[in-house]
Every structure is written in C-alpha cells, then in structure tokens.
XYZ file of C-alpha atoms in Angstrom:
679
model
C 0.149 0.134 -0.222
C 1.551 3.376 -0.942
C 1.771 6.712 1.423
C -1.326 7.623 3.451
C -2.158 11.086 2.284
C -2.443 13.738 4.843
C -4.509 16.778 3.562
C -4.139 20.554 5.002
C -1.715 21.247 7.996
C -0.882 18.597 10.485
C -2.275 19.015 13.804
C -1.401 16.670 16.723
C 1.070 15.486 19.042
C 3.203 12.780 20.777
C 1.234 10.148 21.987
C 2.045 7.853 24.867
C -0.876 5.476 24.982
C 1.305 2.700 27.067
C 1.490 5.370 30.133
C -2.368 4.848 30.254
C -4.680 1.724 30.859
C -6.541 0.568 27.615
C -9.938 1.932 28.355
C -8.613 5.359 28.162
C -7.214 4.847 24.472
C -11.180 5.118 22.969
C -11.748 8.387 24.973
C -8.037 9.461 23.815
C -8.915 8.580 19.953
C -12.674 10.211 20.437
C -11.348 13.505 21.657
C -8.586 13.768 18.956
C -11.383 13.608 16.140
C -13.422 15.951 18.060
C -10.153 18.152 18.460
C -9.229 18.109 14.376
C -5.688 15.719 15.295
C -4.947 14.398 12.013
C -1.444 13.160 13.142
C 0.029 11.406 16.168
C 3.478 10.954 16.762
C 3.568 7.275 18.371
C 6.011 4.536 20.056
C 8.903 7.284 20.690
C 9.939 5.401 23.939
C 8.593 2.359 23.512
C 11.708 -0.320 22.813
C 11.184 -1.845 26.505
C 7.816 -2.777 25.874
C 8.126 -3.357 22.158
C 11.111 -5.492 22.660
C 11.101 -7.103 26.509
C 13.686 -9.385 25.924
C 15.998 -9.929 22.839
C 14.430 -10.839 20.029
C 11.106 -11.121 21.497
C 8.767 -8.869 20.521
C 5.483 -7.849 21.790
C 3.755 -5.707 18.897
C 0.087 -6.542 20.090
C -0.648 -3.172 21.968
C 0.968 -1.169 19.237
C -1.153 -2.944 16.590
C -4.464 -2.025 18.734
C -3.403 1.680 18.693
C -2.437 1.729 15.360
C -5.662 0.676 14.262
C -7.402 2.896 16.506
C -5.663 5.923 15.232
C -6.524 4.595 11.275
C -10.413 3.945 12.280
C -10.848 7.543 13.476
C -8.872 9.347 10.610
C -5.500 9.908 12.775
C -2.370 9.345 10.424
C 0.733 7.674 12.519
C 4.340 9.480 12.777
C 5.370 6.145 13.637
C 9.139 6.200 15.709
C 11.367 3.450 15.364
C 11.249 3.516 19.370
C 14.984 3.449 19.524
C 15.401 7.081 21.626
C 16.418 4.897 24.677
C 17.623 1.510 24.833
C 15.999 -0.965 26.922
C 17.201 -2.113 30.623
C 18.229 -5.668 29.710
C 20.633 -4.207 26.854
C 22.558 -1.963 28.638
C 22.585 -4.589 31.831
C 23.714 -7.645 29.246
C 26.166 -5.177 27.385
C 27.428 -2.592 30.158
C 29.737 -0.950 27.196
C 26.494 0.684 25.580
C 26.186 2.846 28.343
C 28.110 6.128 27.824
C 31.019 7.769 29.435
C 31.992 11.217 30.116
C 35.121 13.431 29.542
C 35.960 12.370 33.385
C 36.119 8.627 32.347
C 32.964 7.964 34.395
C 30.146 6.035 33.153
C 26.910 7.113 32.914
C 24.135 4.885 33.992
C 20.425 3.762 33.073
C 17.887 5.907 34.517
C 17.036 8.681 31.992
C 17.034 8.557 28.314
C 19.483 8.180 25.647
C 21.578 6.173 27.279
C 23.992 5.180 24.781
C 27.242 5.547 23.371
C 26.651 6.248 19.562
C 29.634 4.439 18.322
C 28.825 1.122 20.215
C 28.394 -1.605 17.598
C 26.132 -3.582 20.139
C 23.591 -0.723 20.434
C 23.414 -0.072 16.559
C 22.931 -3.153 15.845
C 19.932 -3.335 18.153
C 18.275 -0.592 16.553
C 18.991 -1.889 13.132
C 17.142 -4.904 14.133
C 14.107 -3.002 16.063
C 13.825 -1.069 12.815
C 13.740 -3.502 10.565
C 11.066 -5.692 12.765
C 8.762 -2.287 13.076
C 9.226 -1.674 9.250
C 8.065 -5.250 8.374
C 5.384 -5.213 11.158
C 3.732 -1.604 10.133
C 4.914 -1.024 6.666
C 1.876 -1.659 5.000
C -0.554 -0.307 7.753
C -2.789 2.554 6.544
C -2.226 4.624 9.115
C 1.617 4.908 8.778
C 2.392 8.406 7.034
C 6.244 9.007 7.817
C 9.100 7.067 10.028
C 10.620 8.990 12.943
C 13.967 7.635 13.894
C 15.141 7.789 17.377
C 14.183 11.410 19.171
C 16.147 14.291 19.419
C 19.515 13.611 18.358
C 22.241 15.120 20.826
C 19.594 16.477 23.297
C 21.377 14.415 26.553
C 23.933 12.244 24.581
C 26.130 14.233 22.056
C 29.583 12.596 22.476
C 31.069 9.429 24.680
C 34.271 9.332 25.746
C 34.779 5.295 25.991
C 37.462 3.442 24.194
C 34.856 2.042 21.587
C 34.463 5.581 20.706
C 38.136 6.442 20.603
C 38.525 3.570 18.153
C 35.742 4.950 15.707
C 37.414 8.267 16.516
C 40.551 7.109 15.248
C 39.355 5.636 12.037
C 37.343 8.732 11.273
C 40.589 10.759 11.544
C 42.465 8.318 9.240
C 39.772 8.890 6.582
C 39.933 12.385 7.213
C 43.350 13.284 7.427
C 44.782 10.315 5.778
C 48.053 9.601 7.770
C 49.628 10.546 10.950
C 51.760 13.246 9.277
C 48.379 14.774 7.913
C 46.889 14.724 11.430
C 50.125 16.207 13.137
C 49.932 19.120 10.539
C 46.192 19.778 10.767
C 46.229 19.671 14.566
C 50.037 21.754 14.895
C 50.912 19.132 17.322
C 54.438 20.846 17.554
C 52.921 23.179 20.146
C 52.796 21.551 23.507
C 54.524 18.575 22.327
C 51.753 16.572 21.115
C 53.552 15.052 18.322
C 51.949 11.873 17.326
C 53.434 8.496 15.699
C 50.637 6.356 15.396
C 47.046 6.757 15.244
C 46.483 4.462 18.584
C 47.848 7.215 20.113
C 44.989 9.505 19.771
C 42.357 9.819 22.033
C 39.026 11.746 22.245
C 39.222 14.983 24.156
C 38.993 13.750 27.734
C 39.595 15.454 30.522
C 43.148 16.954 30.848
C 45.583 19.201 32.670
C 44.686 22.127 30.814
C 43.378 23.417 28.005
C 42.933 20.964 25.067
C 44.086 21.177 21.400
C 41.421 23.650 19.777
C 41.950 21.756 16.408
C 41.232 18.219 18.372
C 38.414 19.738 19.435
C 37.244 20.496 16.475
C 37.867 17.568 14.664
C 35.738 15.961 17.809
C 32.801 18.086 17.235
C 32.991 16.965 13.521
C 33.111 13.208 14.357
C 30.319 13.535 17.334
C 28.101 15.223 14.723
C 28.772 12.323 12.290
C 28.575 9.520 14.531
C 25.152 10.066 15.345
C 24.434 10.782 11.861
C 25.908 7.132 11.058
C 23.029 6.007 13.664
C 20.377 7.715 11.754
C 21.714 6.498 8.603
C 22.067 2.984 9.374
C 17.727 2.780 10.543
C 16.986 5.010 7.557
C 18.560 2.472 5.109
C 16.622 -0.484 6.425
C 13.510 1.837 6.468
C 14.030 2.551 2.650
C 14.466 -0.811 2.087
C 11.619 -2.154 3.297
C 9.204 0.769 2.978
C 10.626 3.203 0.199
C 7.500 4.795 -0.056
C 7.253 6.019 3.347
C 9.316 9.364 4.198
C 11.822 9.617 6.819
C 12.493 12.334 9.491
C 14.073 12.762 13.289
C 13.100 15.834 15.037
C 15.512 18.719 15.206
C 16.163 21.006 18.372
C 15.995 24.362 16.343
C 19.475 25.949 16.014
C 21.374 23.407 18.081
C 25.030 23.544 18.361
C 26.018 19.769 18.484
C 25.073 19.011 14.988
C 25.755 19.910 11.446
C 22.173 20.342 10.471
C 22.872 20.779 6.781
C 24.657 17.556 6.624
C 21.722 15.869 8.288
C 18.933 17.589 6.236
C 20.210 16.088 3.430
C 19.719 12.507 5.061
C 16.134 13.258 5.561
C 12.972 13.178 3.713
C 11.457 15.739 5.581
C 12.736 18.508 8.211
C 10.855 18.384 11.461
C 11.992 20.704 14.678
C 11.055 20.792 18.276
C 10.847 24.626 19.268
C 9.757 25.466 23.197
C 10.147 29.886 23.098
C 9.834 30.771 26.678
C 6.182 32.363 27.367
C 7.990 34.624 29.893
C 10.874 36.000 27.091
C 8.743 38.911 25.442
C 11.546 38.404 22.562
C 11.127 34.270 22.263
C 8.843 34.967 19.255
C 12.100 36.600 17.372
C 14.693 33.915 18.498
C 12.204 30.995 17.320
C 11.837 32.830 14.184
C 15.259 31.978 13.046
C 15.322 28.374 13.819
C 11.849 28.206 12.071
C 13.568 30.036 9.333
C 16.670 27.989 9.333
C 14.213 24.735 9.196
C 12.646 25.948 5.937
C 16.015 26.854 4.779
C 18.011 23.360 4.795
C 15.766 21.489 2.289
C 14.457 24.711 0.791
C 10.950 23.081 1.291
C 7.961 23.240 3.845
C 8.775 21.495 7.142
C 7.244 20.281 10.322
C 6.963 21.576 14.024
C 6.798 18.376 15.370
C 6.826 19.321 18.980
C 6.201 22.561 20.831
C 4.610 23.224 23.936
C 0.571 23.727 24.657
C 1.456 26.073 27.762
C 4.342 25.124 30.179
C 7.395 22.785 29.788
C 8.817 21.127 32.688
C 12.822 21.509 32.488
C 13.171 25.577 33.110
C 13.929 26.513 36.703
C 10.567 28.638 36.430
C 8.152 26.714 34.092
C 5.803 29.725 33.258
C 2.724 28.887 31.089
C 1.528 30.208 28.046
C -1.301 32.766 28.794
C -4.276 33.300 26.647
C -3.802 33.387 22.772
C 0.113 32.742 22.813
C -0.371 28.897 21.896
C -2.359 29.660 19.178
C -0.115 32.506 18.060
C 3.099 30.269 18.684
C 1.093 27.863 16.195
C 0.576 30.080 13.375
C 3.822 31.855 13.550
C 5.612 28.454 12.914
C 3.006 28.255 9.539
C 3.743 31.605 8.603
C 7.606 30.647 8.608
C 7.021 27.545 6.283
C 5.533 24.818 8.727
C 2.951 22.200 7.036
C 2.295 21.143 10.678
C 1.705 22.405 14.320
C 2.283 19.142 16.520
C 3.062 19.204 20.032
C 4.484 17.314 22.864
C 2.234 15.941 24.396
C -1.193 14.891 23.674
C -2.420 13.594 27.038
C -0.520 14.800 30.090
C 1.411 12.612 31.944
C 0.702 11.474 35.502
C 4.204 10.602 36.306
C 7.825 10.963 35.404
C 9.839 13.939 35.002
C 7.536 15.304 32.523
C 4.025 14.861 33.961
C 3.835 18.692 34.997
C 4.794 19.401 31.186
C 1.727 20.700 29.177
C -0.404 18.919 26.559
C -3.080 19.371 24.179
C -5.598 17.080 26.768
C -4.572 18.373 30.404
C -4.791 17.233 33.273
C -8.120 19.100 33.632
C -9.361 17.160 30.771
C -12.126 18.939 28.826
C -13.274 21.335 31.269
C -9.745 23.180 31.155
C -8.559 25.930 29.541
C -6.235 24.509 27.689
C -8.595 21.988 26.225
C -10.926 24.966 24.755
C -7.724 26.235 23.207
C -6.876 22.795 21.862
C -10.462 22.819 19.790
C -10.042 26.333 18.676
C -6.542 25.342 17.421
C -7.452 22.626 15.797
C -10.533 24.410 13.550
C -8.205 27.536 12.922
C -5.594 25.155 11.075
C -8.442 23.539 9.103
C -9.396 26.965 7.941
C -5.529 27.532 6.888
C -5.602 24.089 4.607
C -5.163 25.983 1.448
C -1.592 27.130 3.111
C 0.028 23.680 2.776
C 2.498 23.848 0.474
C 3.351 27.074 -0.225
C 6.864 28.465 -0.544
C 8.228 31.362 1.200
C 10.483 33.896 -1.097
C 13.480 35.715 0.842
C 15.807 38.267 -1.053
C 18.091 38.139 2.015
C 20.299 35.482 3.436
C 21.844 34.681 6.683
C 25.138 32.457 6.420
C 25.378 29.747 9.029
C 28.402 27.211 8.865
C 28.554 24.873 11.703
C 32.709 24.217 11.693
C 32.647 27.871 12.074
C 30.545 28.017 14.956
C 32.195 24.917 16.667
C 35.838 26.894 16.071
C 34.238 29.892 17.249
C 33.204 28.667 20.649
C 36.102 26.379 21.231
C 36.548 27.378 24.988
C 40.081 28.482 26.736
C 41.588 29.317 23.493
C 39.892 32.511 21.962
C 40.296 36.416 22.349
C 36.848 36.250 24.116
C 34.440 33.900 25.408
C 31.520 36.122 24.999
C 31.528 36.079 20.978
C 28.742 33.844 20.539
C 27.481 32.823 17.342
C 23.766 32.731 18.212
C 23.855 36.241 19.568
C 25.610 37.235 16.217
C 23.143 36.331 14.321
C 19.688 37.662 16.709
C 21.498 40.508 16.217
C 21.041 40.911 12.287
C 18.016 38.450 12.247
C 15.932 40.894 15.100
C 16.126 43.940 12.928
C 15.088 41.787 9.680
C 12.411 40.367 11.228
C 11.239 43.496 13.051
C 11.437 45.228 9.571
C 9.152 42.422 7.744
C 11.959 41.319 5.700
C 11.812 37.730 4.754
C 15.165 35.772 5.697
C 16.788 32.162 4.746
C 19.825 30.870 5.894
C 22.553 29.222 3.834
C 25.421 26.989 4.424
C 29.062 28.370 3.152
C 29.374 27.442 -0.432
C 25.584 27.395 -0.702
C 23.632 28.618 -3.603
C 23.074 32.444 -3.385
C 21.451 32.846 -6.487
C 17.636 35.104 -6.053
C 19.025 36.771 -2.891
C 20.327 40.501 -3.218
C 22.043 40.661 0.213
C 24.094 38.029 1.906
C 24.996 38.455 5.728
C 27.693 36.849 7.172
C 27.531 37.651 10.784
C 30.345 35.474 11.325
C 33.015 33.793 9.503
C 35.446 33.137 11.754
C 36.694 30.140 9.680
C 37.178 30.677 6.260
C 38.809 29.123 3.229
C 39.911 30.391 0.013
C 36.891 28.550 -1.641
C 34.497 30.271 0.724
C 35.772 33.748 0.050
C 35.627 33.170 -4.149
C 31.956 32.116 -3.138
C 31.327 35.215 -1.789
C 33.676 37.410 -4.116
C 31.729 35.936 -6.897
C 28.314 37.296 -5.388
C 26.639 39.873 -7.377
C 24.596 41.673 -4.592
C 25.229 43.583 -1.098
C 27.358 41.630 1.278
C 27.715 42.413 4.635
C 30.551 40.572 6.878
C 30.713 40.812 10.812
C 33.951 40.822 12.974
C 36.326 38.240 13.748
C 35.968 36.720 10.338
C 38.702 35.244 7.988
C 40.688 34.559 10.914
C 41.608 30.740 10.375
C 41.261 27.849 7.828
C 39.484 24.550 7.948
C 41.877 23.220 10.237
C 41.710 26.311 12.724
C 45.250 27.781 11.563
C 45.493 31.545 11.595
C 45.628 32.895 8.050
C 49.096 34.439 7.026
C 49.081 37.880 7.360
C 46.024 37.919 10.071
C 42.493 38.633 9.683
C 40.197 38.854 7.319
C 42.999 36.116 5.454
C 41.079 35.195 2.132
C 38.664 37.863 2.807
C 41.172 41.041 2.724
C 40.749 41.823 -0.645
C 37.227 41.515 -0.899
C 36.445 43.558 2.216
C 39.487 46.258 1.965
C 40.773 46.103 5.307
C 43.258 44.420 7.791
C 42.943 43.404 11.330
C 46.067 45.146 13.276
C 44.539 43.715 16.379
C 41.422 42.207 17.887
C 40.117 44.290 20.767
C 37.853 42.037 22.628
C 35.833 44.408 25.482
C 35.734 42.989 29.018
C 32.045 43.071 30.897
C 31.098 46.314 31.921
C 33.271 48.153 28.854
C 31.883 50.061 26.118
C 33.401 51.499 23.205
C 31.429 53.845 21.104
C 31.387 54.526 17.523
C 29.594 57.517 15.560
C 27.205 55.849 13.220
C 24.533 57.720 11.173
C 25.343 60.839 12.975
C 24.772 59.501 16.097
C 26.986 57.269 19.113
C 25.965 53.864 18.697
C 27.804 51.577 21.722
C 29.712 48.283 20.864
C 29.742 45.647 24.160
C 31.168 42.775 23.130
C 33.753 43.136 20.732
C 35.979 45.586 18.642
C 39.062 45.675 16.180
C 41.989 47.892 15.333
C 41.635 48.047 11.490
C 43.702 49.524 9.046
C 42.522 50.338 5.439
C 45.546 48.561 3.915
C 46.985 45.221 2.917
C 49.465 43.495 5.010
C 52.417 44.996 2.828
C 51.038 48.448 3.679
C 49.305 49.561 0.481
C 46.546 51.126 0.848
C 43.044 49.697 -0.587
C 42.071 53.390 -2.105
C 38.583 52.386 -2.796
C 37.613 51.221 0.911
C 35.250 53.781 2.483
C 35.319 54.539 6.120
C 31.268 54.314 7.137
C 31.951 54.618 11.095
C 35.107 55.549 13.463
C 35.344 54.735 16.919
C 34.610 57.944 19.260
C 36.616 57.781 22.492
C 38.489 55.114 24.171
C 41.565 53.504 23.015
C 40.439 53.262 19.517
C 39.405 56.944 19.170
C 39.101 57.753 15.356
C 39.991 54.331 14.105
C 37.941 52.968 11.466
C 34.878 50.498 13.111
C 32.874 49.849 10.007
C 34.145 49.858 5.926
C 32.789 49.390 2.868
C 34.262 48.543 -0.563
C 32.258 48.040 -3.462
C 29.264 46.119 -2.406
C 31.468 44.958 0.783
C 30.770 45.699 3.956
C 32.826 44.740 7.176
C 32.035 45.794 10.650
C 35.057 45.460 12.758
C 32.959 45.397 15.850
C 29.348 44.403 16.902
C 27.496 47.789 17.366
C 24.700 47.320 19.920
C 22.370 48.017 16.951
C 23.066 47.396 13.394
C 20.006 49.002 11.969
C 21.350 51.957 10.175
C 24.155 49.586 8.401
C 20.955 47.000 7.427
C 18.756 50.160 6.376
C 21.608 51.172 4.156
C 22.083 48.140 2.356
C 18.663 47.142 1.954
C 17.872 50.457 0.165
C 20.642 49.837 -2.294
C 19.740 46.289 -2.789
C 15.931 47.181 -3.628
C 14.739 44.930 -0.465
C 11.558 45.655 0.953
C 9.010 44.556 3.465
C 6.376 42.115 3.333
C 4.054 44.688 5.137
C 4.620 47.754 7.052
C 4.165 47.423 10.458
C 4.208 48.607 14.186
C 6.563 47.469 16.790
C 5.841 44.179 17.818
C 3.675 42.698 14.854
C 5.103 40.310 12.537
C 4.234 40.150 8.895
C 5.388 37.368 6.848
C 4.671 36.316 3.858
C 3.970 32.607 2.441
C 2.903 32.342 -1.247
C -0.442 34.159 -1.788
C -0.863 34.564 1.899
C 0.045 37.306 4.235
C 0.762 36.600 7.853
C 0.025 39.419 10.875
C 0.686 38.403 14.224
C 0.160 40.588 16.927
C 2.761 39.812 19.546
C 1.920 42.276 22.088
C -0.839 42.245 24.360
C -2.690 45.583 23.263
C -4.869 46.070 20.035
C -2.886 47.198 16.978
C -3.926 49.066 13.700
C -2.029 48.049 10.440
C -2.670 49.876 7.076
C -3.075 47.183 4.450
C -1.519 47.992 1.076
C -3.426 45.291 -0.711
C -6.888 43.876 0.254
C -7.552 40.256 1.236
C -9.617 37.838 3.041
C -8.628 36.660 6.308
C -8.802 32.451 6.234
C -9.344 32.867 10.315
C -12.388 34.636 10.405
C -13.808 34.718 6.815
C -13.799 38.641 6.599
C -12.802 40.792 3.524
C -10.510 43.255 5.171
C -9.087 46.236 3.304
C -7.314 49.779 4.470
C -6.743 49.989 8.319
C -7.429 46.979 10.441
C -7.035 46.617 13.941
C -5.763 43.533 15.585
C -6.466 42.687 18.976
C -3.576 41.534 21.346
C -2.042 38.233 20.750
C -3.981 37.449 17.403
C -3.528 36.968 14.078
C -4.650 37.777 10.605
C -3.940 35.225 7.649
C -4.797 36.960 4.311
C -5.135 35.645 0.968
C -4.701 38.496 -0.952
C -7.185 39.694 -3.152
C -4.768 39.909 -6.385
C -3.128 36.817 -5.583
C -5.181 34.589 -7.944
C -7.191 31.347 -7.680
C -7.517 29.539 -4.347
C -5.300 26.724 -4.003
C -7.218 23.082 -4.298
C -3.725 20.943 -3.540
C -3.993 21.281 0.227
C -1.382 18.438 0.854
C 1.754 18.094 3.729
C 5.360 17.344 2.312
C 4.211 13.787 3.318
C 2.061 13.672 0.282
C 5.079 13.924 -1.978
C 5.997 10.385 -3.257
C 8.914 10.293 -5.274
C 10.686 13.443 -4.799
C 13.145 12.419 -2.269
C-alpha cells in the first residue's frame, strides 16, 4: 500500500498510550477526532515495551493503537522506538552506556543512555527498525517514519574506548596519515606530536586547555557518529518501505549537530521548538530557528513538538497566557511549517514530564487548555490551503557549523563572549522587525535569487569560501572576527580577514575584545552607538602596507583607546564591521535600500509580518490592539472576512490574508508527506 495522504496542515502530538490503561485509548481517539487531530507521533520511547527480551517482540498493544488511530482518521508518525535502549540491553552489555570526559560511565535511568559508536547498540537499533518496518510498513495509518528522538539532546558525545577507536578511524579517513593529522592539529605546539593513530584519544579531561584543532575534529566526529546511527536505521526503512518519508526531530539552532549535513539525509525536516513564555522576545528567537528549518531543504517543514503551555525543565516553567499557544502555532506556519504538532497529547501523571503541558491537560475537557486545543484545530483546518506554499526571501544569513564550533572553542579564544547565536540574532532581529523575509545558507551554498547576503561571523573561512562570496553579485555584509583561520583552525598568513582581505579592503591590526561592562562607542549615521562585546583595530590597507584606495570608512570609533580608528568599512558592495554595534539597523537600512529589498508589509512594533505564497500573516505579539494599514485587500482565512485599508488586530491575535490579487484559491492542500517520489 502506498503512502497515507494527509491533507492540509498537520495537527496533533506525541501520543504515549503505553502510559495509560487501555480503556483510556478509546477516549483519546474520540477526543482527537473532536479536536481535528490528523497525526499522532507514537512509540518514541517504547523499545522496552516492544522488545521486552532480546529478539522477542510484543507488538499487540501497538497494533491496537495503530488500528484505533486509522479508524478515527489519525495518521501515524511512527517512531522506530530507538531513542532509549531497554534495561536488559544495557545490563547485558554495559559497554553500551556512555562515558563522560572524566571517564565516568553514566548509568541507566534517564533517556539516550547509549554510546553512539557502540556496535552492540547500533546492531540492536537496526534489528528493531527492521522489525517495525516489516510489521507496520503496509499499515494504512503509517504516514511517516520517526527515527530515534532529539539526537544530541542528552548524549552528544561519548569518551569510551569504543568511541576512541571510532574517532581514530574517522581521523584516518579525514587526514590520511599521522603526518597529515600532525600538520592539521599543529601538534608541535605543547609537545603533542603523534607517531601512530592509536596514540590519539578523544579530548578527555586534561590538566589544561585541550588542542582546539582536536576539539574541532571531535565536534565534527560527534555529529557524524550520530548521523551514522540515523542513517543505519534509515537504510532499513527505505529498503522495506521505500515510499514512506523519513524524519528525525531537530532541536532548533543546535550547536552540536551540523544540520546542513543531517537535512540531506532526511526526506522531511522536522523541529522541536520551545520558546519561553516569560521572555517577551522569544518569538524573534524562535522565528530564526523556523527560518533555518525551512532553509535546510528549501521546502516546507513540520513543527513536530512545541508546548501547549508550560514545559517541565526550566528553573521556572511559566505557562502560556491566553492566545499565545495559537499565536506560536500560527507563527510556525507563517515561516513555512506544514504542521503544528505538540508534545504531548495527554498530560502524563508520572515521570519527569508530568508537569509538561499537553493538548489534553490534567484538567480534562473542562480546562482552558482543552478549549484552546479545540480552537487551534479549527483554525488550522481553515488554513488548509496554505500547506505546501513557498516562502520567497531576498536576504540570506550565512551559518556554518565548522565555523561555529571553532569560534566557541573553550579557553583558546580572545574572548568567550563572542557567541554565534547572539551574532545571528543581532542581524536577524532587525530584519524580523522590518518584515523582511530571511533564508539561511551554508558556506558554499546556492546564492542565486538573493540580493543581500549577511555573514554575521565567518571565523573559519577558506579560499574557496572567499571566492564564493567574491562571485556573489549582490550586497554583502560581513561581521567581526571573520576570515581568521582555515578549515584546520590555523590562523591565515597575514592575519584576519585572511582570504577575505581583498574583497573587504581591510586588515585587522589587532583584536580588541571588550570586557564585561566596557563600552566602545562609534559614530554611526550621525549618532553615537555603543559596542559592548567586541571591537577591532582596523587598517584600510593590506599586509604589505599598500592602501586599499577604494575602501570607504562608514563609521569610526569615538573615544577610548580606539578613538578615530575605522570601525565599519565598505569596498564596492561589501561592508565589513570590525565590531558588534548594539544596533545594526543603520547599516542594515542602507544595505537593504541599496539592494532594493522591501518588507512584505509595514507594521507597528511588536507585529510580525510574513508572506507565504499568496498569504500574508500578521501576528500581533503584543498584549494591546494595533492598527495595520493594508497595502492590498484580502480575505482573512481565520474569520472569513474580506479586509481592506486600515484594520485593528487585538492583542495576541492574528490575521491570515489570502491576498485579493494573488489568483485562484489553492486546492492541492497537501503536506510534504504526500510528495511521493520526490526524495
């Protein structure tokens, strides 16, 4: 049987029927149908129930759950159940358990209690994945495979002997020989020269700072080792059920895994996002992660987990006030999601997540939360035509994991205050506020169609990457501490910005990191703007002393040790910032205007404007009503009203317009799960 087709936007959540008596299951599926749920994620943490003893399976209960879901019109995002090994596996094979950097073997009792390199663990996961695929491959409820769960959430790395052997094999493949390894790692520093691969260990706890090049390769290895685990299961699923798409849930902008590589291995990108209700700026932070998810494969994605209200793992777990659950879900759809799913369906009564909110709260159908669930299900049905529609962006932010890992190596940098997420947000925040659509791209990614490319930081930059940027015909902005090292974390000859020097027309004479509480002002667009984290002493000349005559100084430092020195420069269409201004809006405004990039709508502060296909989303993240003057009339899909001219949007409310001049209404309202044969 082919793929179960899921029309419109996906709505539902993680369903854990094994936590409840079977008589509750009928109520669950009845209420799912009432709420408009069309997909449930099942069996994520069920390994110990599905395989209670080695090679012995108990599928009866899951058979009944799958049948119940299908009978009530609910598709299954079926997990391979390999997120946590069962107790019998780790007790019979204790080497499966992970070891931390101090040499301590971590015990069973939480989740992700495995070493990613363990052949015993890998063999067991493949065996279970095959059993699941053979059992449920033809089940009419099956719409998508869900491998493991939130890779690297608890176990990103393991320092055991098996991991050490795996690391050495990975290093041999990357560097070819011990001489190649020594050259890449610069082992003549601190007497670390190796004469054989078996002398190399993971970067375990050491007396002092560990070689940063070793740490960089370790970060690469850990991401690759977990990806191998994913790919082993994926190959089994594709062999047995080639028509069923495969995913694993990402964790927003996660430091540990190179999501560009991971997304290539998936059929559908899915994400888990938990913006903090107590943070009034969290909708901006999460919007960046949503744009990353859409950009990873340049197609719609699925929000597979979010919270209906409070989570269970912050120091203070604030609930979502009225309207926020709906607004957060609509925001994900606005940024390209073809589904707004939740953790979890029914709120647990025991375990670490018993106070984590759910679509069906402890209070049952009489609760505020259940009323919100019903309302959201109805809203997502009204937005069915949005499914599958694209987002067009003319601005791209560059994000590369190698550079990120190198930038944030501990104990070896000029400052530990320069953090990539903050650098990304420094540019993304003003773009978001201005209603400018943004994609993210990897180094060497396709830049066609973009008018502006912003690299908030390219600490690691190769000659090939520099040529890639030089070939871009649009407007380029490069942030501080860029072009510092090559792919082996070795400083470029002549210093920063290394291979970007000719493009940017500057040389960094000296880095000038700013200690906590220190402010270095610069004169920008006629006013004093503070820089609080980072500055650089720039020379508008190359390493030989020859002046780049066509480099223009856009801003100079004012006061302090750098008084009068260049802070921001431009050569041609390339702008370089040798500091991190508190507000980059003046630079951004000028670059966007020069590139002819306009917002999707002009909106007041606190209102988010996003366009997806022929639909304009206006999301009021404030608690007060706001007025928006529509440039184009349309029909609000949420209310059915035809709107034109100035409109008022209540606090924490939204309008989703099908624009009047956009053409005929869509009828092919299917999620990415329906795209058979497009892998």
